[in-house]
């Protein structure tokens, strides 16, 4: 029997203009010009990202899997009984299943809610889990992080059982350090109460060459993933990006501890027809930023949690010391 998916997407007002188009235009007009990172995650982008996580050079996934393979039982044992676990961006569930099966083996009653942007991927993922689970119930939530936070606030007001927010894959790295702090704080303030928990996986400030290679694979999957964002943008912008005008470039900033993904103009590109001023002109070599991936030393992670009212309970690290899984208390 297929598992249930709840549509929690906020209803859009059909009379207002396309919000994605607005975000794209706002980004192109800002200086330096940017495109919203979420344009990378249309159906095609979600599949390409899944392919990235299986690349040998993209070590964050392998590191997180090795931590969960070794410590899923400890993590499961640290979670309260009868908890509601909500995962932000569950993806293919390759990693999460390690935790869910550990909870099942410990016979810990758990309601697991998997939140994701794509209902078709979500359906595949949750129905791919063992159908014989007795202690762990699995339900899909179709929506954005924002929808998820609001849903959690409602769940919080209806039930007094413990809530656990699971945020794996170092997705927190795609927010600036300040935005990451606001994002976590908002969850803590609006959707959680004392005793609730957060489980967060975060990539460390690793060897710059290794980080750069993680975002610049020889097979060109990352390049495809980033360039596909322009296809997505084109669907909201009357096809203004000609794919042959743009190339991908990745840069790692060692001091700041973050990687940036850019579109580089391959020739003079004039988009003043759509971005109605000088900012619509991109000379050859001009860059549009689409993604940042911030890395955290253990000390930087501790400072972040402290800013957000989250208290460290446990930290698990992979054998190579490249990645941390944090268990935190509100
Ligand atoms: C989803 N996120 C944490 C990935 C990252 O590492 O920033 C997305 C990604 N971009 C290029 N490769 C992977």
mmCIF file of C-alpha atoms and ligand atoms in Angstrom:
data_model
loop_
_atom_site.group_PDB
_atom_site.id
_atom_site.type_symbol
_atom_site.label_atom_id
_atom_site.label_comp_id
_atom_site.label_asym_id
_atom_site.label_seq_id
_atom_site.Cartn_x
_atom_site.Cartn_y
_atom_site.Cartn_z
ATOM 1 C CA UNK A 1 0.000 0.000 0.000
ATOM 2 C CA UNK A 2 1.368 3.394 -1.000
ATOM 3 C CA UNK A 3 2.390 5.753 1.766
ATOM 4 C CA UNK A 4 0.535 9.024 2.238
ATOM 5 C CA UNK A 5 1.778 12.420 1.033
ATOM 6 C CA UNK A 6 0.271 15.603 2.468
ATOM 7 C CA UNK A 7 0.319 18.691 0.253
ATOM 8 C CA UNK A 8 1.322 21.540 2.573
ATOM 9 C CA UNK A 9 2.179 24.097 -0.123
ATOM 10 C CA UNK A 10 0.854 27.567 0.618
ATOM 11 C CA UNK A 11 -1.828 28.556 -1.843
ATOM 12 C CA UNK A 12 -0.580 31.066 -4.371
ATOM 13 C CA UNK A 13 -2.657 34.070 -5.299
ATOM 14 C CA UNK A 14 -3.240 33.616 -9.027
ATOM 15 C CA UNK A 15 -3.752 37.355 -9.577
ATOM 16 C CA UNK A 16 -0.210 38.342 -8.546
ATOM 17 C CA UNK A 17 2.766 38.093 -10.875
ATOM 18 C CA UNK A 18 4.945 34.979 -11.007
ATOM 19 C CA UNK A 19 7.029 35.134 -7.769
ATOM 20 C CA UNK A 20 9.886 33.106 -9.297
ATOM 21 C CA UNK A 21 10.157 35.596 -12.156
ATOM 22 C CA UNK A 22 10.237 38.417 -9.617
ATOM 23 C CA UNK A 23 13.014 36.732 -7.585
ATOM 24 C CA UNK A 24 15.047 36.184 -10.759
ATOM 25 C CA UNK A 25 14.699 39.796 -11.924
ATOM 26 C CA UNK A 26 15.477 41.164 -8.445
ATOM 27 C CA UNK A 27 18.635 39.030 -8.409
ATOM 28 C CA UNK A 28 19.782 40.148 -11.863
ATOM 29 C CA UNK A 29 19.262 43.801 -10.923
ATOM 30 C CA UNK A 30 21.227 43.552 -7.673
ATOM 31 C CA UNK A 31 24.934 44.128 -7.476
ATOM 32 C CA UNK A 32 26.715 41.832 -7.676
ATOM 33 C CA UNK A 33 24.076 40.060 -9.805
ATOM 34 C CA UNK A 34 22.698 36.795 -8.510
ATOM 35 C CA UNK A 35 20.096 34.179 -9.326
ATOM 36 C CA UNK A 36 18.096 32.511 -6.538
ATOM 37 C CA UNK A 37 19.746 29.229 -5.497
ATOM 38 C CA UNK A 38 16.411 27.407 -5.584
ATOM 39 C CA UNK A 39 16.311 27.644 -9.392
ATOM 40 C CA UNK A 40 18.800 24.744 -9.311
ATOM 41 C CA UNK A 41 16.076 22.426 -7.979
ATOM 42 C CA UNK A 42 13.494 21.805 -10.687
ATOM 43 C CA UNK A 43 12.694 18.142 -11.482
ATOM 44 C CA UNK A 44 15.793 17.812 -13.680
ATOM 45 C CA UNK A 45 17.949 19.605 -11.091
ATOM 46 C CA UNK A 46 16.789 17.297 -8.294
ATOM 47 C CA UNK A 47 17.863 14.301 -10.377
ATOM 48 C CA UNK A 48 21.220 15.848 -11.243
ATOM 49 C CA UNK A 49 21.805 16.701 -7.586
ATOM 50 C CA UNK A 50 21.047 13.095 -6.676
ATOM 51 C CA UNK A 51 23.696 12.034 -9.241
ATOM 52 C CA UNK A 52 26.180 14.460 -7.606
ATOM 53 C CA UNK A 53 25.671 12.814 -4.221
ATOM 54 C CA UNK A 54 26.803 9.529 -5.761
ATOM 55 C CA UNK A 55 30.058 10.982 -7.174
ATOM 56 C CA UNK A 56 33.196 9.899 -5.400
ATOM 57 C CA UNK A 57 34.559 13.451 -5.342
ATOM 58 C CA UNK A 58 31.421 14.811 -3.654
ATOM 59 C CA UNK A 59 32.647 13.667 -0.228
ATOM 60 C CA UNK A 60 29.982 15.329 2.016
ATOM 61 C CA UNK A 61 27.431 12.617 1.198
ATOM 62 C CA UNK A 62 29.888 9.747 1.679
ATOM 63 C CA UNK A 63 31.082 11.303 4.956
ATOM 64 C CA UNK A 64 27.548 11.651 6.271
ATOM 65 C CA UNK A 65 26.706 8.092 5.254
ATOM 66 C CA UNK A 66 29.784 6.793 7.054
ATOM 67 C CA UNK A 67 28.787 8.680 10.228
ATOM 68 C CA UNK A 68 25.240 7.325 10.082
ATOM 69 C CA UNK A 69 26.415 3.803 9.279
ATOM 70 C CA UNK A 70 28.556 3.853 12.399
ATOM 71 C CA UNK A 71 26.404 5.873 14.767
ATOM 72 C CA UNK A 72 22.755 5.576 13.694
ATOM 73 C CA UNK A 73 22.097 3.377 16.725
ATOM 74 C CA UNK A 74 23.561 5.979 19.145
ATOM 75 C CA UNK A 75 21.567 8.721 17.450
ATOM 76 C CA UNK A 76 18.361 6.653 17.520
ATOM 77 C CA UNK A 77 18.955 5.887 21.202
ATOM 78 C CA UNK A 78 19.380 9.629 21.920
ATOM 79 C CA UNK A 79 16.013 10.561 20.385
ATOM 80 C CA UNK A 80 12.986 10.599 22.690
ATOM 81 C CA UNK A 81 10.251 7.943 22.524
ATOM 82 C CA UNK A 82 7.094 8.846 20.595
ATOM 83 C CA UNK A 83 8.825 11.663 18.798
ATOM 84 C CA UNK A 84 7.742 13.319 15.590
ATOM 85 C CA UNK A 85 10.761 13.579 13.290
ATOM 86 C CA UNK A 86 10.494 16.048 10.403
ATOM 87 C CA UNK A 87 13.217 16.033 7.771
ATOM 88 C CA UNK A 88 13.868 19.179 5.725
ATOM 89 C CA UNK A 89 14.589 18.115 2.113
ATOM 90 C CA UNK A 90 14.640 14.331 2.454
ATOM 91 C CA UNK A 91 15.883 13.582 -1.101
ATOM 92 C CA UNK A 92 16.303 9.883 -1.905
ATOM 93 C CA UNK A 93 16.376 8.769 1.771
ATOM 94 C CA UNK A 94 19.617 6.821 1.291
ATOM 95 C CA UNK A 95 20.990 8.386 4.483
ATOM 96 C CA UNK A 96 17.819 8.740 6.525
ATOM 97 C CA UNK A 97 16.884 5.103 6.153
ATOM 98 C CA UNK A 98 19.913 4.229 8.298
ATOM 99 C CA UNK A 99 18.358 6.213 11.165
ATOM 100 C CA UNK A 100 14.817 4.967 10.556
ATOM 101 C CA UNK A 101 15.872 1.307 10.552
ATOM 102 C CA UNK A 102 17.910 1.892 13.729
ATOM 103 C CA UNK A 103 14.796 3.368 15.397
ATOM 104 C CA UNK A 104 12.788 0.336 14.246
ATOM 105 C CA UNK A 105 15.374 -2.098 15.638
ATOM 106 C CA UNK A 106 15.292 -0.259 18.991
ATOM 107 C CA UNK A 107 11.466 -0.467 18.846
ATOM 108 C CA UNK A 108 11.147 3.283 19.320
ATOM 109 C CA UNK A 109 7.764 4.540 18.255
ATOM 110 C CA UNK A 110 8.404 7.402 15.828
ATOM 111 C CA UNK A 111 6.311 9.405 13.360
ATOM 112 C CA UNK A 112 8.627 10.329 10.511
ATOM 113 C CA UNK A 113 7.578 13.121 8.125
ATOM 114 C CA UNK A 114 9.686 13.521 4.979
ATOM 115 C CA UNK A 115 9.475 17.037 3.500
ATOM 116 C CA UNK A 116 10.475 17.592 -0.119
ATOM 117 C CA UNK A 117 9.869 19.918 -3.069
ATOM 118 C CA UNK A 118 9.095 17.222 -5.629
ATOM 119 C CA UNK A 119 6.076 15.012 -4.996
ATOM 120 C CA UNK A 120 7.163 12.433 -7.584
ATOM 121 C CA UNK A 121 10.643 12.016 -6.043
ATOM 122 C CA UNK A 122 9.060 12.001 -2.585
ATOM 123 C CA UNK A 123 6.666 9.251 -3.591
ATOM 124 C CA UNK A 124 9.499 7.120 -4.953
ATOM 125 C CA UNK A 125 11.624 7.743 -1.872
ATOM 126 C CA UNK A 126 9.072 6.954 0.850
ATOM 127 C CA UNK A 127 7.626 3.961 -0.968
ATOM 128 C CA UNK A 128 11.146 2.598 -1.414
ATOM 129 C CA UNK A 129 11.444 2.189 2.371
ATOM 130 C CA UNK A 130 10.833 -1.209 3.968
ATOM 131 C CA UNK A 131 7.062 -1.784 3.934
ATOM 132 C CA UNK A 132 7.158 -3.866 7.122
ATOM 133 C CA UNK A 133 8.063 -1.086 9.585
ATOM 134 C CA UNK A 134 6.048 -1.536 12.812
ATOM 135 C CA UNK A 135 7.356 1.189 15.077
ATOM 136 C CA UNK A 136 8.198 3.881 12.549
ATOM 137 C CA UNK A 137 5.384 5.444 10.534
ATOM 138 C CA UNK A 138 6.330 7.285 7.342
ATOM 139 C CA UNK A 139 4.402 10.195 5.808
ATOM 140 C CA UNK A 140 5.426 12.581 3.021
ATOM 141 C CA UNK A 141 5.070 16.373 3.179
ATOM 142 C CA UNK A 142 5.077 18.146 -0.176
ATOM 143 C CA UNK A 143 6.294 21.742 0.140
ATOM 144 C CA UNK A 144 9.129 24.206 0.742
ATOM 145 C CA UNK A 145 11.136 24.738 3.957
ATOM 146 C CA UNK A 146 8.845 27.667 4.669
ATOM 147 C CA UNK A 147 5.735 25.521 4.309
ATOM 148 C CA UNK A 148 7.461 22.960 6.547
ATOM 149 C CA UNK A 149 8.167 25.498 9.278
ATOM 150 C CA UNK A 150 4.539 26.644 9.311
ATOM 151 C CA UNK A 151 3.307 23.052 9.327
ATOM 152 C CA UNK A 152 5.616 22.324 12.271
ATOM 153 C CA UNK A 153 4.292 25.313 14.208
ATOM 154 C CA UNK A 154 0.762 23.913 13.753
ATOM 155 C CA UNK A 155 1.904 20.404 14.711
ATOM 156 C CA UNK A 156 3.597 21.874 17.773
ATOM 157 C CA UNK A 157 0.407 23.555 18.932
ATOM 158 C CA UNK A 158 -1.630 20.345 18.476
ATOM 159 C CA UNK A 159 0.635 17.851 20.189
ATOM 160 C CA UNK A 160 2.862 17.947 23.225
ATOM 161 C CA UNK A 161 5.097 15.074 22.079
ATOM 162 C CA UNK A 162 8.748 15.810 21.313
ATOM 163 C CA UNK A 163 9.620 17.215 17.879
ATOM 164 C CA UNK A 164 12.908 16.519 16.139
ATOM 165 C CA UNK A 165 13.967 18.476 13.043
ATOM 166 C CA UNK A 166 16.411 16.591 10.835
ATOM 167 C CA UNK A 167 18.475 18.647 8.391
ATOM 168 C CA UNK A 168 21.126 16.605 6.638
ATOM 169 C CA UNK A 169 23.503 17.057 3.710
ATOM 170 C CA UNK A 170 25.069 20.334 4.869
ATOM 171 C CA UNK A 171 22.163 22.151 3.227
ATOM 172 C CA UNK A 172 22.601 24.785 5.921
ATOM 173 C CA UNK A 173 25.768 25.698 3.984
ATOM 174 C CA UNK A 174 23.684 27.143 1.154
ATOM 175 C CA UNK A 175 22.697 30.033 3.453
ATOM 176 C CA UNK A 176 25.158 32.760 4.461
ATOM 177 C CA UNK A 177 26.317 32.530 8.078
ATOM 178 C CA UNK A 178 23.825 35.246 9.094
ATOM 179 C CA UNK A 179 20.947 33.733 7.112
ATOM 180 C CA UNK A 180 21.697 30.313 8.615
ATOM 181 C CA UNK A 181 21.438 31.834 12.097
ATOM 182 C CA UNK A 182 18.118 33.560 11.258
ATOM 183 C CA UNK A 183 16.731 30.407 9.663
ATOM 184 C CA UNK A 184 17.515 28.225 12.688
ATOM 185 C CA UNK A 185 16.356 30.925 15.121
ATOM 186 C CA UNK A 186 13.038 31.186 13.329
ATOM 187 C CA UNK A 187 12.448 27.447 13.763
ATOM 188 C CA UNK A 188 13.434 27.638 17.421
ATOM 189 C CA UNK A 189 11.174 30.644 18.096
ATOM 190 C CA UNK A 190 8.139 29.784 15.970
ATOM 191 C CA UNK A 191 7.924 26.032 15.762
ATOM 192 C CA UNK A 192 9.757 24.413 18.667
ATOM 193 C CA UNK A 193 9.698 24.423 22.463
ATOM 194 C CA UNK A 194 12.222 23.499 25.145
ATOM 195 C CA UNK A 195 13.048 19.809 24.887
ATOM 196 C CA UNK A 196 12.614 19.618 21.114
ATOM 197 C CA UNK A 197 15.686 18.696 19.093
ATOM 198 C CA UNK A 198 17.601 19.444 15.942
ATOM 199 C CA UNK A 199 19.889 17.030 14.076
ATOM 200 C CA UNK A 200 22.118 18.859 11.592
ATOM 201 C CA UNK A 201 24.837 17.556 9.255
ATOM 202 C CA UNK A 202 27.531 20.117 8.378
ATOM 203 C CA UNK A 203 30.578 20.001 6.132
ATOM 204 C CA UNK A 204 33.829 21.256 7.641
ATOM 205 C CA UNK A 205 36.433 23.681 6.279
ATOM 206 C CA UNK A 206 38.378 20.948 4.535
ATOM 207 C CA UNK A 207 41.473 21.011 2.316
ATOM 208 C CA UNK A 208 40.669 23.675 -0.343
ATOM 209 C CA UNK A 209 41.650 21.370 -3.231
ATOM 210 C CA UNK A 210 39.351 18.632 -1.989
ATOM 211 C CA UNK A 211 36.462 21.075 -1.562
ATOM 212 C CA UNK A 212 37.002 22.560 -5.012
ATOM 213 C CA UNK A 213 37.040 19.095 -6.600
ATOM 214 C CA UNK A 214 33.758 18.255 -4.859
ATOM 215 C CA UNK A 215 32.157 21.069 -6.899
ATOM 216 C CA UNK A 216 34.115 20.571 -10.114
ATOM 217 C CA UNK A 217 33.860 16.904 -11.009
ATOM 218 C CA UNK A 218 35.563 15.439 -14.085
ATOM 219 C CA UNK A 219 32.296 14.009 -15.425
ATOM 220 C CA UNK A 220 30.782 17.492 -15.572
ATOM 221 C CA UNK A 221 27.667 16.538 -13.580
ATOM 222 C CA UNK A 222 27.976 19.608 -11.351
ATOM 223 C CA UNK A 223 28.373 21.774 -14.447
ATOM 224 C CA UNK A 224 25.174 20.272 -15.874
ATOM 225 C CA UNK A 225 23.403 20.760 -12.549
ATOM 226 C CA UNK A 226 24.342 24.441 -12.341
ATOM 227 C CA UNK A 227 23.692 25.211 -16.032
ATOM 228 C CA UNK A 228 20.285 23.518 -15.800
ATOM 229 C CA UNK A 229 19.306 26.378 -13.472
ATOM 230 C CA UNK A 230 19.224 28.598 -16.580
ATOM 231 C CA UNK A 231 16.695 26.267 -18.227
ATOM 232 C CA UNK A 232 14.529 26.630 -15.155
ATOM 233 C CA UNK A 233 14.972 30.433 -15.163
ATOM 234 C CA UNK A 234 14.087 30.508 -18.866
ATOM 235 C CA UNK A 235 10.697 28.965 -18.171
ATOM 236 C CA UNK A 236 9.880 32.041 -16.067
ATOM 237 C CA UNK A 237 11.646 34.644 -18.213
ATOM 238 C CA UNK A 238 10.613 34.104 -21.848
ATOM 239 C CA UNK A 239 13.814 32.141 -22.682
ATOM 240 C CA UNK A 240 16.164 35.109 -22.178
ATOM 241 C CA UNK A 241 19.211 32.983 -21.351
ATOM 242 C CA UNK A 242 20.906 31.399 -24.363
ATOM 243 C CA UNK A 243 22.671 28.383 -22.876
ATOM 244 C CA UNK A 244 25.663 28.759 -25.218
ATOM 245 C CA UNK A 245 26.323 32.253 -23.800
ATOM 246 C CA UNK A 246 27.080 30.939 -20.299
ATOM 247 C CA UNK A 247 29.570 28.607 -18.653
ATOM 248 C CA UNK A 248 29.869 27.308 -15.082
ATOM 249 C CA UNK A 249 32.685 28.341 -12.781
ATOM 250 C CA UNK A 250 33.294 27.246 -9.201
ATOM 251 C CA UNK A 251 35.548 29.149 -6.782
ATOM 252 C CA UNK A 252 36.527 28.187 -3.225
ATOM 253 C CA UNK A 253 37.404 31.035 -0.854
ATOM 254 C CA UNK A 254 39.687 29.535 1.741
ATOM 255 C CA UNK A 255 39.668 32.474 4.160
ATOM 256 C CA UNK A 256 35.897 32.844 4.250
ATOM 257 C CA UNK A 257 35.377 29.080 4.088
ATOM 258 C CA UNK A 258 32.838 28.962 1.257
ATOM 259 C CA UNK A 259 32.475 27.799 -2.328
ATOM 260 C CA UNK A 260 30.640 29.906 -4.914
ATOM 261 C CA UNK A 261 29.021 28.764 -8.156
ATOM 262 C CA UNK A 262 28.794 31.292 -10.985
ATOM 263 C CA UNK A 263 27.504 31.651 -14.512
ATOM 264 C CA UNK A 264 30.230 33.338 -16.612
ATOM 265 C CA UNK A 265 29.228 35.230 -19.757
ATOM 266 C CA UNK A 266 31.114 33.724 -22.723
ATOM 267 C CA UNK A 267 30.538 36.829 -24.853
ATOM 268 C CA UNK A 268 28.776 40.159 -24.528
ATOM 269 C CA UNK A 269 25.245 39.401 -23.374
ATOM 270 C CA UNK A 270 22.586 42.071 -23.563
ATOM 271 C CA UNK A 271 19.475 41.457 -21.480
ATOM 272 C CA UNK A 272 18.440 45.114 -21.231
ATOM 273 C CA UNK A 273 15.211 44.171 -22.948
ATOM 274 C CA UNK A 274 14.217 42.333 -19.806
ATOM 275 C CA UNK A 275 16.371 43.928 -17.076
ATOM 276 C CA UNK A 276 15.592 47.514 -18.046
ATOM 277 C CA UNK A 277 18.873 49.281 -17.218
ATOM 278 C CA UNK A 278 22.656 48.990 -17.361
ATOM 279 C CA UNK A 279 22.524 45.992 -15.021
ATOM 280 C CA UNK A 280 21.051 44.026 -17.938
ATOM 281 C CA UNK A 281 24.353 44.251 -19.812
ATOM 282 C CA UNK A 282 26.847 41.454 -19.148
ATOM 283 C CA UNK A 283 30.209 41.899 -20.877
ATOM 284 C CA UNK A 284 32.226 38.738 -21.648
ATOM 285 C CA UNK A 285 33.596 37.384 -18.359
ATOM 286 C CA UNK A 286 30.813 38.926 -16.227
ATOM 287 C CA UNK A 287 29.557 36.685 -13.435
ATOM 288 C CA UNK A 288 26.171 35.862 -11.982
ATOM 289 C CA UNK A 289 26.311 34.045 -8.651
ATOM 290 C CA UNK A 290 23.784 31.249 -8.101
ATOM 291 C CA UNK A 291 25.062 29.348 -5.058
ATOM 292 C CA UNK A 292 27.231 29.590 -1.983
ATOM 293 C CA UNK A 293 28.269 26.540 0.052
ATOM 294 C CA UNK A 294 29.538 27.652 3.449
ATOM 295 C CA UNK A 295 31.770 25.366 5.511
ATOM 296 C CA UNK A 296 31.983 25.300 9.312
ATOM 297 C CA UNK A 297 34.867 24.526 11.640
ATOM 298 C CA UNK A 298 33.597 22.886 14.856
ATOM 299 C CA UNK A 299 34.123 26.256 16.563
ATOM 300 C CA UNK A 300 32.093 28.127 13.934
ATOM 301 C CA UNK A 301 29.306 25.565 14.311
ATOM 302 C CA UNK A 302 29.322 26.037 18.092
ATOM 303 C CA UNK A 303 29.054 29.831 17.663
ATOM 304 C CA UNK A 304 26.171 29.415 15.218
ATOM 305 C CA UNK A 305 24.185 27.172 17.580
ATOM 306 C CA UNK A 306 24.834 29.508 20.485
ATOM 307 C CA UNK A 307 23.397 32.431 18.481
ATOM 308 C CA UNK A 308 20.196 30.448 17.812
ATOM 309 C CA UNK A 309 19.356 29.120 21.250
ATOM 310 C CA UNK A 310 20.417 25.572 20.417
ATOM 311 C CA UNK A 311 22.413 23.549 22.944
ATOM 312 C CA UNK A 312 24.898 20.908 21.763
ATOM 313 C CA UNK A 313 24.131 17.418 23.117
ATOM 314 C CA UNK A 314 26.398 15.209 20.971
ATOM 315 C CA UNK A 315 28.599 15.435 17.920
ATOM 316 C CA UNK A 316 29.575 12.569 15.652
ATOM 317 C CA UNK A 317 32.445 12.973 13.165
ATOM 318 C CA UNK A 318 33.623 10.717 10.326
ATOM 319 C CA UNK A 319 36.979 8.943 10.627
ATOM 320 C CA UNK A 320 38.680 11.446 8.294
ATOM 321 C CA UNK A 321 37.409 14.384 10.389
ATOM 322 C CA UNK A 322 35.733 16.069 7.425
ATOM 323 C CA UNK A 323 32.099 16.253 8.483
ATOM 324 C CA UNK A 324 30.015 16.548 11.646
ATOM 325 C CA UNK A 325 26.569 15.379 12.634
ATOM 326 C CA UNK A 326 25.257 17.510 15.504
ATOM 327 C CA UNK A 327 22.504 16.629 17.961
ATOM 328 C CA UNK A 328 21.108 19.763 19.610
ATOM 329 C CA UNK A 329 18.480 20.628 22.181
ATOM 330 C CA UNK A 330 16.199 23.643 22.138
HETATM 331 C C1 LIG B 1 22.491 20.807 -1.379
HETATM 332 N N1 LIG B 1 23.778 21.461 -1.113
HETATM 333 C C2 LIG B 1 24.208 21.241 0.271
HETATM 334 C C3 LIG B 1 24.818 21.137 -2.098
HETATM 335 C C4 LIG B 1 26.136 21.872 -1.720
HETATM 336 O O1 LIG B 1 27.122 21.192 -1.485
HETATM 337 O O2 LIG B 1 26.105 23.091 -1.602
HETATM 338 C C5 LIG B 1 24.428 21.502 -3.511
HETATM 339 C C6 LIG B 1 25.529 21.318 -4.510
HETATM 340 N N2 LIG B 1 25.942 22.208 -5.364
HETATM 341 C C7 LIG B 1 26.897 21.740 -6.123
HETATM 342 N N3 LIG B 1 27.158 20.516 -5.718
HETATM 343 C C8 LIG B 1 26.305 20.212 -4.728
#
